[in-house]
Amino acid sequence: MIRTKSRTDIQLDQEVAIKLTNVRDGRDMLEREAGTYNALAGGIGIPRVWWFGEECDFYVLVEDLLGPSLEDLFNYCNRKFSLKTTLLIADQLISRMEYIHLKGFLHRDIKPENFLMGTGMHGNILYAVDFGLAKEFCDAERYKDFEGRPFGGTSRYASINNHKGREQSFGDDLESIGYMLWYFACGSLPWQGLKATTDKERNELLKEKKLSLSGKDLCGDVLPGEFATYINCTRSLRFNDKPNYSYLRGLFRRVFRSE
């Protein structure tokens, strides 16, 4: 699958982002992603889809052209964000997840590359993208008591439930955001660089490392205690628990005011 940025739609007379997948790979994932975007349409930080269909040898998804990803900006800032920047990002990330969850979807692939800044007048808005692994909560609910589900997403930021083969829920997206915020504020995560010969072995090592570290162990004296509270809170959420997004945002807003 290829994302091609900066192409001009001659009918819209504006630059757009184009996502392509070869017809021999099937249309399911890209079509499902287009459907998710349409279901989320109108929300702050959700790109517009202009067109989805088949063209020559490709299935094509045309959407808003956005700015740099958080990973791009992280690299530009010498791979560490200030506490202030991390807190501002946290506020928008939690708001994006709240909207996505209230619409009945789970993102399931939280990572810095999947959050992009807007452009022009929307340059200060953080956008959630790449819903290829997204799932409706009602579909996930059917399998909530199953274990041995296939691992999905990005292992560095994956929730403990994901590593354990459990069906993901709202808390898993939020737990992954906690690891991403830790990564931004500290420059790396304790489980980066673990050596393994296979992906399965690596995922097992990451799971054990995450299980061995509480929120307090993770954050220690490096970050304000609210970061530890956030991680412990999101890890403790059960499958059908509705997160208190206002409370979680408030943790970081409290740090912002005090710092």
PDB file of C-alpha atoms in Angstrom:
ATOM      1  CA  MET A   1       0.000   0.000   0.000  1.00  0.00           C
ATOM      2  CA  ILE A   2       1.355   3.428  -0.969  1.00  0.00           C
ATOM      3  CA  ARG A   3       0.423   6.865   0.292  1.00  0.00           C
ATOM      4  CA  THR A   4       1.237   9.529  -2.293  1.00  0.00           C
ATOM      5  CA  LYS A   5       1.161  13.062  -0.972  1.00  0.00           C
ATOM      6  CA  SER A   6       0.858  16.334  -2.823  1.00  0.00           C
ATOM      7  CA  ARG A   7      -1.204  15.529  -5.880  1.00  0.00           C
ATOM      8  CA  THR A   8      -3.573  18.117  -7.341  1.00  0.00           C
ATOM      9  CA  ASP A   9      -7.209  17.243  -8.000  1.00  0.00           C
ATOM     10  CA  ILE A  10      -8.065  19.182 -11.149  1.00  0.00           C
ATOM     11  CA  GLN A  11     -11.785  19.255 -10.318  1.00  0.00           C
ATOM     12  CA  LEU A  12     -11.268  20.432  -6.726  1.00  0.00           C
ATOM     13  CA  ASP A  13      -8.256  22.563  -7.734  1.00  0.00           C
ATOM     14  CA  GLN A  14      -6.490  21.663  -4.511  1.00  0.00           C
ATOM     15  CA  GLU A  15      -3.786  19.337  -3.296  1.00  0.00           C
ATOM     16  CA  VAL A  16      -4.986  16.042  -1.890  1.00  0.00           C
ATOM     17  CA  ALA A  17      -3.496  12.880  -0.400  1.00  0.00           C
ATOM     18  CA  ILE A  18      -3.954   9.680  -2.371  1.00  0.00           C
ATOM     19  CA  LYS A  19      -3.781   6.199  -0.883  1.00  0.00           C
ATOM     20  CA  LEU A  20      -3.449   3.290  -3.286  1.00  0.00           C
ATOM     21  CA  THR A  21      -3.652  -0.476  -3.088  1.00  0.00           C
ATOM     22  CA  ASN A  22      -3.203  -2.834  -6.019  1.00  0.00           C
ATOM     23  CA  VAL A  23      -6.384  -4.564  -7.180  1.00  0.00           C
ATOM     24  CA  ARG A  24      -4.749  -7.982  -6.756  1.00  0.00           C
ATOM     25  CA  ASP A  25      -4.426  -7.262  -3.017  1.00  0.00           C
ATOM     26  CA  GLY A  26      -8.189  -6.788  -2.727  1.00  0.00           C
ATOM     27  CA  ARG A  27     -10.281  -3.775  -1.803  1.00  0.00           C
ATOM     28  CA  ASP A  28     -11.449  -4.854   1.651  1.00  0.00           C
ATOM     29  CA  MET A  29      -9.026  -2.926   3.886  1.00  0.00           C
ATOM     30  CA  LEU A  30      -9.093   0.330   1.904  1.00  0.00           C
ATOM     31  CA  GLU A  31     -12.861   0.167   1.446  1.00  0.00           C
ATOM     32  CA  ARG A  32     -13.318  -0.465   5.170  1.00  0.00           C
ATOM     33  CA  GLU A  33     -11.051   2.505   5.941  1.00  0.00           C
ATOM     34  CA  ALA A  34     -13.067   4.735   3.608  1.00  0.00           C
ATOM     35  CA  GLY A  35     -16.252   3.594   5.356  1.00  0.00           C
ATOM     36  CA  THR A  36     -14.768   4.440   8.764  1.00  0.00           C
ATOM     37  CA  TYR A  37     -13.802   7.929   7.602  1.00  0.00           C
ATOM     38  CA  ASN A  38     -17.339   8.473   6.301  1.00  0.00           C
ATOM     39  CA  ALA A  39     -18.837   7.319   9.618  1.00  0.00           C
ATOM     40  CA  LEU A  40     -16.581   9.751  11.482  1.00  0.00           C
ATOM     41  CA  ALA A  41     -17.072  12.618   9.009  1.00  0.00           C
ATOM     42  CA  GLY A  42     -17.545  16.070  10.482  1.00  0.00           C
ATOM     43  CA  GLY A  43     -15.531  15.556  13.643  1.00  0.00           C
ATOM     44  CA  ILE A  44     -12.651  17.836  14.572  1.00  0.00           C
ATOM     45  CA  GLY A  45      -9.388  16.218  13.532  1.00  0.00           C
ATOM     46  CA  ILE A  46     -10.941  13.768  11.055  1.00  0.00           C
ATOM     47  CA  PRO A  47      -9.797  14.178   7.407  1.00  0.00           C
ATOM     48  CA  ARG A  48     -12.363  14.435   4.650  1.00  0.00           C
ATOM     49  CA  VAL A  49     -12.608  11.642   2.083  1.00  0.00           C
ATOM     50  CA  TRP A  50     -13.201  13.064  -1.374  1.00  0.00           C
ATOM     51  CA  TRP A  51     -13.471   9.824  -3.327  1.00  0.00           C
ATOM     52  CA  PHE A  52     -12.997   6.075  -3.125  1.00  0.00           C
ATOM     53  CA  GLY A  53     -13.078   3.727  -6.098  1.00  0.00           C
ATOM     54  CA  GLU A  54     -11.169   1.731  -8.668  1.00  0.00           C
ATOM     55  CA  GLU A  55      -8.861   3.332 -11.201  1.00  0.00           C
ATOM     56  CA  CYS A  56      -6.732   1.257 -13.589  1.00  0.00           C
ATOM     57  CA  ASP A  57      -4.859  -1.308 -11.475  1.00  0.00           C
ATOM     58  CA  PHE A  58      -5.584   0.329  -8.125  1.00  0.00           C
ATOM     59  CA  TYR A  59      -8.208   0.957  -5.521  1.00  0.00           C
ATOM     60  CA  VAL A  60      -7.882   4.623  -4.632  1.00  0.00           C
ATOM     61  CA  LEU A  61      -8.752   6.647  -1.537  1.00  0.00           C
ATOM     62  CA  VAL A  62      -8.550  10.423  -1.977  1.00  0.00           C
ATOM     63  CA  GLU A  63      -8.526  12.486   1.213  1.00  0.00           C
ATOM     64  CA  ASP A  64      -7.416  15.813   2.652  1.00  0.00           C
ATOM     65  CA  LEU A  65      -3.719  16.562   2.383  1.00  0.00           C
ATOM     66  CA  LEU A  66      -2.348  17.110   5.874  1.00  0.00           C
ATOM     67  CA  GLY A  67       0.903  18.318   7.382  1.00  0.00           C
ATOM     68  CA  PRO A  68       3.707  16.470   9.190  1.00  0.00           C
ATOM     69  CA  SER A  69       3.070  13.554  11.529  1.00  0.00           C
ATOM     70  CA  LEU A  70       3.957  13.659  15.211  1.00  0.00           C
ATOM     71  CA  GLU A  71       6.860  11.325  14.409  1.00  0.00           C
ATOM     72  CA  ASP A  72       8.114  13.808  11.789  1.00  0.00           C
ATOM     73  CA  LEU A  73       7.949  16.649  14.307  1.00  0.00           C
ATOM     74  CA  PHE A  74       9.541  14.481  17.001  1.00  0.00           C
ATOM     75  CA  ASN A  75      12.526  13.842  14.736  1.00  0.00           C
ATOM     76  CA  TYR A  76      12.694  17.541  13.858  1.00  0.00           C
ATOM     77  CA  CYS A  77      12.878  18.363  17.600  1.00  0.00           C
ATOM     78  CA  ASN A  78      15.864  16.024  18.119  1.00  0.00           C
ATOM     79  CA  ARG A  79      13.592  13.215  19.317  1.00  0.00           C
ATOM     80  CA  LYS A  80      12.247  14.835  22.442  1.00  0.00           C
ATOM     81  CA  PHE A  81       9.317  17.147  23.058  1.00  0.00           C
ATOM     82  CA  SER A  82       9.137  19.628  25.888  1.00  0.00           C
ATOM     83  CA  LEU A  83       6.698  18.888  28.700  1.00  0.00           C
ATOM     84  CA  LYS A  84       4.489  21.750  27.475  1.00  0.00           C
ATOM     85  CA  THR A  85       4.320  20.342  23.941  1.00  0.00           C
ATOM     86  CA  THR A  86       3.592  16.836  25.253  1.00  0.00           C
ATOM     87  CA  LEU A  87       0.733  18.147  27.407  1.00  0.00           C
ATOM     88  CA  LEU A  88      -0.811  20.063  24.501  1.00  0.00           C
ATOM     89  CA  ILE A  89      -0.619  16.933  22.361  1.00  0.00           C
ATOM     90  CA  ALA A  90      -2.180  14.865  25.162  1.00  0.00           C
ATOM     91  CA  ASP A  91      -5.207  17.145  25.306  1.00  0.00           C
ATOM     92  CA  GLN A  92      -5.938  16.763  21.602  1.00  0.00           C
ATOM     93  CA  LEU A  93      -5.175  13.027  21.503  1.00  0.00           C
ATOM     94  CA  ILE A  94      -7.690  12.264  24.245  1.00  0.00           C
ATOM     95  CA  SER A  95     -10.299  14.446  22.529  1.00  0.00           C
ATOM     96  CA  ARG A  96      -9.783  12.603  19.225  1.00  0.00           C
ATOM     97  CA  MET A  97     -10.199   9.247  20.959  1.00  0.00           C
ATOM     98  CA  GLU A  98     -13.306  10.443  22.756  1.00  0.00           C
ATOM     99  CA  TYR A  99     -14.955  11.401  19.464  1.00  0.00           C
ATOM    100  CA  ILE A 100     -13.904   8.186  17.692  1.00  0.00           C
ATOM    101  CA  HIS A 101     -15.124   6.066  20.616  1.00  0.00           C
ATOM    102  CA  LEU A 102     -18.416   7.924  20.954  1.00  0.00           C
ATOM    103  CA  LYS A 103     -19.015   7.172  17.265  1.00  0.00           C
ATOM    104  CA  GLY A 104     -18.621   3.505  18.139  1.00  0.00           C
ATOM    105  CA  PHE A 105     -15.147   2.833  16.714  1.00  0.00           C
ATOM    106  CA  LEU A 106     -11.792   1.669  18.069  1.00  0.00           C
ATOM    107  CA  HIS A 107      -8.664   2.920  16.292  1.00  0.00           C
ATOM    108  CA  ARG A 108      -6.423  -0.036  17.284  1.00  0.00           C
ATOM    109  CA  ASP A 109      -3.183   1.303  15.769  1.00  0.00           C
ATOM    110  CA  ILE A 110      -2.073   4.184  17.941  1.00  0.00           C
ATOM    111  CA  LYS A 111       1.382   5.454  16.970  1.00  0.00           C
ATOM    112  CA  PRO A 112       2.976   8.850  16.218  1.00  0.00           C
ATOM    113  CA  GLU A 113       2.878   8.248  12.452  1.00  0.00           C
ATOM    114  CA  ASN A 114      -0.926   8.030  12.583  1.00  0.00           C
ATOM    115  CA  PHE A 115      -1.468  11.544  13.937  1.00  0.00           C
ATOM    116  CA  LEU A 116      -0.820  14.451  11.597  1.00  0.00           C
ATOM    117  CA  MET A 117      -1.022  18.205  11.992  1.00  0.00           C
ATOM    118  CA  GLY A 118      -3.340  20.159   9.743  1.00  0.00           C
ATOM    119  CA  THR A 119      -2.314  22.808   7.255  1.00  0.00           C
ATOM    120  CA  GLY A 120      -3.060  26.492   6.761  1.00  0.00           C
ATOM    121  CA  MET A 121      -5.798  27.786   9.055  1.00  0.00           C
ATOM    122  CA  HIS A 122      -6.031  24.295  10.615  1.00  0.00           C
ATOM    123  CA  GLY A 123      -2.317  24.005  11.285  1.00  0.00           C
ATOM    124  CA  ASN A 124      -2.796  23.728  15.050  1.00  0.00           C
ATOM    125  CA  ILE A 125      -5.317  20.855  14.834  1.00  0.00           C
ATOM    126  CA  LEU A 126      -4.159  17.276  15.306  1.00  0.00           C
ATOM    127  CA  TYR A 127      -5.740  14.767  12.915  1.00  0.00           C
ATOM    128  CA  ALA A 128      -6.185  11.023  13.396  1.00  0.00           C
ATOM    129  CA  VAL A 129      -5.493   8.999  10.244  1.00  0.00           C
ATOM    130  CA  ASP A 130      -4.968   5.449   8.962  1.00  0.00           C
ATOM    131  CA  PHE A 131      -8.052   3.545  10.092  1.00  0.00           C
ATOM    132  CA  GLY A 132      -7.065   0.353   8.290  1.00  0.00           C
ATOM    133  CA  LEU A 133      -7.183  -1.630  11.549  1.00  0.00           C
ATOM    134  CA  ALA A 134     -10.153   0.233  13.040  1.00  0.00           C
ATOM    135  CA  LYS A 135     -13.097  -1.802  14.263  1.00  0.00           C
ATOM    136  CA  GLU A 136     -16.620  -1.065  15.384  1.00  0.00           C
ATOM    137  CA  PHE A 137     -17.048  -1.668  19.095  1.00  0.00           C
ATOM    138  CA  CYS A 138     -20.190  -3.700  18.509  1.00  0.00           C
ATOM    139  CA  ASP A 139     -18.105  -6.150  16.446  1.00  0.00           C
ATOM    140  CA  ALA A 140     -15.396  -6.320  19.118  1.00  0.00           C
ATOM    141  CA  GLU A 141     -18.027  -6.979  21.782  1.00  0.00           C
ATOM    142  CA  ARG A 142     -18.871 -10.346  20.236  1.00  0.00           C
ATOM    143  CA  TYR A 143     -15.386 -11.620  21.077  1.00  0.00           C
ATOM    144  CA  LYS A 144     -14.803  -9.929  24.424  1.00  0.00           C
ATOM    145  CA  ASP A 145     -14.463 -13.226  26.301  1.00  0.00           C
ATOM    146  CA  PHE A 146     -12.090 -14.787  23.769  1.00  0.00           C
ATOM    147  CA  GLU A 147      -8.326 -15.027  24.172  1.00  0.00           C
ATOM    148  CA  GLY A 148      -5.803 -15.957  21.540  1.00  0.00           C
ATOM    149  CA  ARG A 149      -6.837 -13.151  19.192  1.00  0.00           C
ATOM    150  CA  PRO A 150      -4.129 -12.276  16.629  1.00  0.00           C
ATOM    151  CA  PHE A 151      -1.854  -9.382  17.571  1.00  0.00           C
ATOM    152  CA  GLY A 152      -2.634  -6.198  15.678  1.00  0.00           C
ATOM    153  CA  GLY A 153      -1.115  -2.750  15.484  1.00  0.00           C
ATOM    154  CA  THR A 154       2.325  -1.522  16.506  1.00  0.00           C
ATOM    155  CA  SER A 155       3.999  -3.469  19.297  1.00  0.00           C
ATOM    156  CA  ARG A 156       5.902  -0.509  20.770  1.00  0.00           C
ATOM    157  CA  TYR A 157       2.660   1.228  21.769  1.00  0.00           C
ATOM    158  CA  ALA A 158       0.381  -1.812  22.043  1.00  0.00           C
ATOM    159  CA  SER A 159      -1.730  -2.346  25.152  1.00  0.00           C
ATOM    160  CA  ILE A 160      -1.116  -5.278  27.475  1.00  0.00           C
ATOM    161  CA  ASN A 161      -4.464  -6.800  26.424  1.00  0.00           C
ATOM    162  CA  ASN A 162      -3.345  -6.705  22.799  1.00  0.00           C
ATOM    163  CA  HIS A 163      -0.140  -8.566  23.710  1.00  0.00           C
ATOM    164  CA  LYS A 164      -2.194 -11.129  25.641  1.00  0.00           C
ATOM    165  CA  GLY A 165      -4.429 -11.865  22.648  1.00  0.00           C
ATOM    166  CA  ARG A 166      -7.529 -10.301  24.163  1.00  0.00           C
ATOM    167  CA  GLU A 167     -10.105  -8.351  22.205  1.00  0.00           C
ATOM    168  CA  GLN A 168      -9.391  -4.625  22.412  1.00  0.00           C
ATOM    169  CA  SER A 169     -11.703  -1.970  23.779  1.00  0.00           C
ATOM    170  CA  PHE A 170     -11.710   1.762  24.529  1.00  0.00           C
ATOM    171  CA  GLY A 171      -9.115   1.499  27.292  1.00  0.00           C
ATOM    172  CA  ASP A 172      -6.593  -0.114  24.937  1.00  0.00           C
ATOM    173  CA  ASP A 173      -6.526   2.903  22.614  1.00  0.00           C
ATOM    174  CA  LEU A 174      -6.050   5.166  25.619  1.00  0.00           C
ATOM    175  CA  GLU A 175      -3.343   2.985  27.171  1.00  0.00           C
ATOM    176  CA  SER A 176      -1.427   3.147  23.879  1.00  0.00           C
ATOM    177  CA  ILE A 177      -1.684   6.945  23.963  1.00  0.00           C
ATOM    178  CA  GLY A 178      -0.073   6.871  27.420  1.00  0.00           C
ATOM    179  CA  TYR A 179       2.960   5.031  26.040  1.00  0.00           C
ATOM    180  CA  MET A 180       3.158   7.470  23.137  1.00  0.00           C
ATOM    181  CA  LEU A 181       3.153  10.457  25.510  1.00  0.00           C
ATOM    182  CA  TRP A 182       5.900   8.845  27.592  1.00  0.00           C
ATOM    183  CA  TYR A 183       7.896   8.349  24.378  1.00  0.00           C
ATOM    184  CA  PHE A 184       7.485  12.021  23.442  1.00  0.00           C
ATOM    185  CA  ALA A 185       8.453  13.377  26.846  1.00  0.00           C
ATOM    186  CA  CYS A 186      11.391  11.043  27.509  1.00  0.00           C
ATOM    187  CA  GLY A 187      12.700  10.278  24.028  1.00  0.00           C
ATOM    188  CA  SER A 188      12.301   6.491  24.194  1.00  0.00           C
ATOM    189  CA  LEU A 189      10.439   3.694  25.963  1.00  0.00           C
ATOM    190  CA  PRO A 190      11.986   1.105  28.337  1.00  0.00           C
ATOM    191  CA  TRP A 191      11.136  -1.770  25.982  1.00  0.00           C
ATOM    192  CA  GLN A 192      12.799  -0.293  22.899  1.00  0.00           C
ATOM    193  CA  GLY A 193      15.800  -2.243  21.680  1.00  0.00           C
ATOM    194  CA  LEU A 194      14.855  -5.613  23.171  1.00  0.00           C
ATOM    195  CA  LYS A 195      16.591  -8.366  21.199  1.00  0.00           C
ATOM    196  CA  ALA A 196      14.541 -11.224  19.734  1.00  0.00           C
ATOM    197  CA  THR A 197      14.835 -13.588  16.787  1.00  0.00           C
ATOM    198  CA  THR A 198      11.144 -13.536  15.761  1.00  0.00           C
ATOM    199  CA  ASP A 199       8.237 -11.089  15.951  1.00  0.00           C
ATOM    200  CA  LYS A 200       6.401 -13.507  18.246  1.00  0.00           C
ATOM    201  CA  GLU A 201       9.339 -13.658  20.648  1.00  0.00           C
ATOM    202  CA  ARG A 202       9.726  -9.886  20.548  1.00  0.00           C
ATOM    203  CA  ASN A 203       6.039  -9.331  21.337  1.00  0.00           C
ATOM    204  CA  GLU A 204       6.350 -11.722  24.271  1.00  0.00           C
ATOM    205  CA  LEU A 205       9.368  -9.800  25.614  1.00  0.00           C
ATOM    206  CA  LEU A 206       7.514  -6.495  25.253  1.00  0.00           C
ATOM    207  CA  LYS A 207       4.483  -7.921  27.046  1.00  0.00           C
ATOM    208  CA  GLU A 208       6.585  -9.129  29.995  1.00  0.00           C
ATOM    209  CA  LYS A 209       8.396  -5.788  30.206  1.00  0.00           C
ATOM    210  CA  LYS A 210       5.139  -3.824  30.216  1.00  0.00           C
ATOM    211  CA  LEU A 211       3.622  -6.152  32.814  1.00  0.00           C
ATOM    212  CA  SER A 212       6.647  -5.644  35.065  1.00  0.00           C
ATOM    213  CA  LEU A 213       6.300  -1.857  35.075  1.00  0.00           C
ATOM    214  CA  SER A 214       3.482  -0.031  36.833  1.00  0.00           C
ATOM    215  CA  GLY A 215       2.654   3.535  35.888  1.00  0.00           C
ATOM    216  CA  LYS A 216       4.816   4.714  38.791  1.00  0.00           C
ATOM    217  CA  ASP A 217       7.705   2.487  37.699  1.00  0.00           C
ATOM    218  CA  LEU A 218       7.453   3.888  34.199  1.00  0.00           C
ATOM    219  CA  CYS A 219       7.307   7.535  35.128  1.00  0.00           C
ATOM    220  CA  GLY A 220       9.342   7.552  38.359  1.00  0.00           C
ATOM    221  CA  ASP A 221      10.748  11.001  39.059  1.00  0.00           C
ATOM    222  CA  VAL A 222      11.136  11.752  35.363  1.00  0.00           C
ATOM    223  CA  LEU A 223       7.536  12.817  34.725  1.00  0.00           C
ATOM    224  CA  PRO A 224       4.798  14.332  36.910  1.00  0.00           C
ATOM    225  CA  GLY A 225       2.717  11.782  38.811  1.00  0.00           C
ATOM    226  CA  GLU A 226      -0.322  12.461  36.627  1.00  0.00           C
ATOM    227  CA  PHE A 227       1.331  10.489  33.812  1.00  0.00           C
ATOM    228  CA  ALA A 228       1.536   7.440  36.096  1.00  0.00           C
ATOM    229  CA  THR A 229      -2.073   7.961  37.178  1.00  0.00           C
ATOM    230  CA  TYR A 230      -3.149   8.070  33.533  1.00  0.00           C
ATOM    231  CA  ILE A 231      -1.381   4.802  32.654  1.00  0.00           C
ATOM    232  CA  ASN A 232      -2.678   2.973  35.728  1.00  0.00           C
ATOM    233  CA  CYS A 233      -6.210   4.261  35.107  1.00  0.00           C
ATOM    234  CA  THR A 234      -6.333   3.236  31.435  1.00  0.00           C
ATOM    235  CA  ARG A 235      -4.838  -0.185  32.198  1.00  0.00           C
ATOM    236  CA  SER A 236      -7.500  -0.809  34.834  1.00  0.00           C
ATOM    237  CA  LEU A 237     -10.441  -0.239  32.484  1.00  0.00           C
ATOM    238  CA  ARG A 238     -12.485  -3.373  31.813  1.00  0.00           C
ATOM    239  CA  PHE A 239     -13.843  -4.237  28.392  1.00  0.00           C
ATOM    240  CA  ASN A 240     -17.239  -2.531  28.761  1.00  0.00           C
ATOM    241  CA  ASP A 241     -16.048   0.358  30.932  1.00  0.00           C
ATOM    242  CA  LYS A 242     -16.670   3.809  29.481  1.00  0.00           C
ATOM    243  CA  PRO A 243     -13.572   5.956  30.055  1.00  0.00           C
ATOM    244  CA  ASN A 244     -13.914   9.272  31.849  1.00  0.00           C
ATOM    245  CA  TYR A 245     -12.296  11.365  29.138  1.00  0.00           C
ATOM    246  CA  SER A 246     -12.809  14.637  31.031  1.00  0.00           C
ATOM    247  CA  TYR A 247     -10.967  13.222  34.039  1.00  0.00           C
ATOM    248  CA  LEU A 248      -8.093  11.973  31.861  1.00  0.00           C
ATOM    249  CA  ARG A 249      -7.778  15.318  30.071  1.00  0.00           C
ATOM    250  CA  GLY A 250      -7.963  17.047  33.437  1.00  0.00           C
ATOM    251  CA  LEU A 251      -4.894  15.171  34.693  1.00  0.00           C
ATOM    252  CA  PHE A 252      -2.729  16.760  32.023  1.00  0.00           C
ATOM    253  CA  ARG A 253      -4.432  20.145  32.229  1.00  0.00           C
ATOM    254  CA  ARG A 254      -3.641  20.197  35.938  1.00  0.00           C
ATOM    255  CA  VAL A 255       0.037  19.622  35.176  1.00  0.00           C
ATOM    256  CA  PHE A 256      -0.112  22.334  32.508  1.00  0.00           C
ATOM    257  CA  ARG A 257      -1.456  24.869  35.010  1.00  0.00           C
ATOM    258  CA  SER A 258       0.991  23.930  37.729  1.00  0.00           C
ATOM    259  CA  GLU A 259       4.034  23.933  35.438  1.00  0.00           C
TER     260      GLU A 259
END
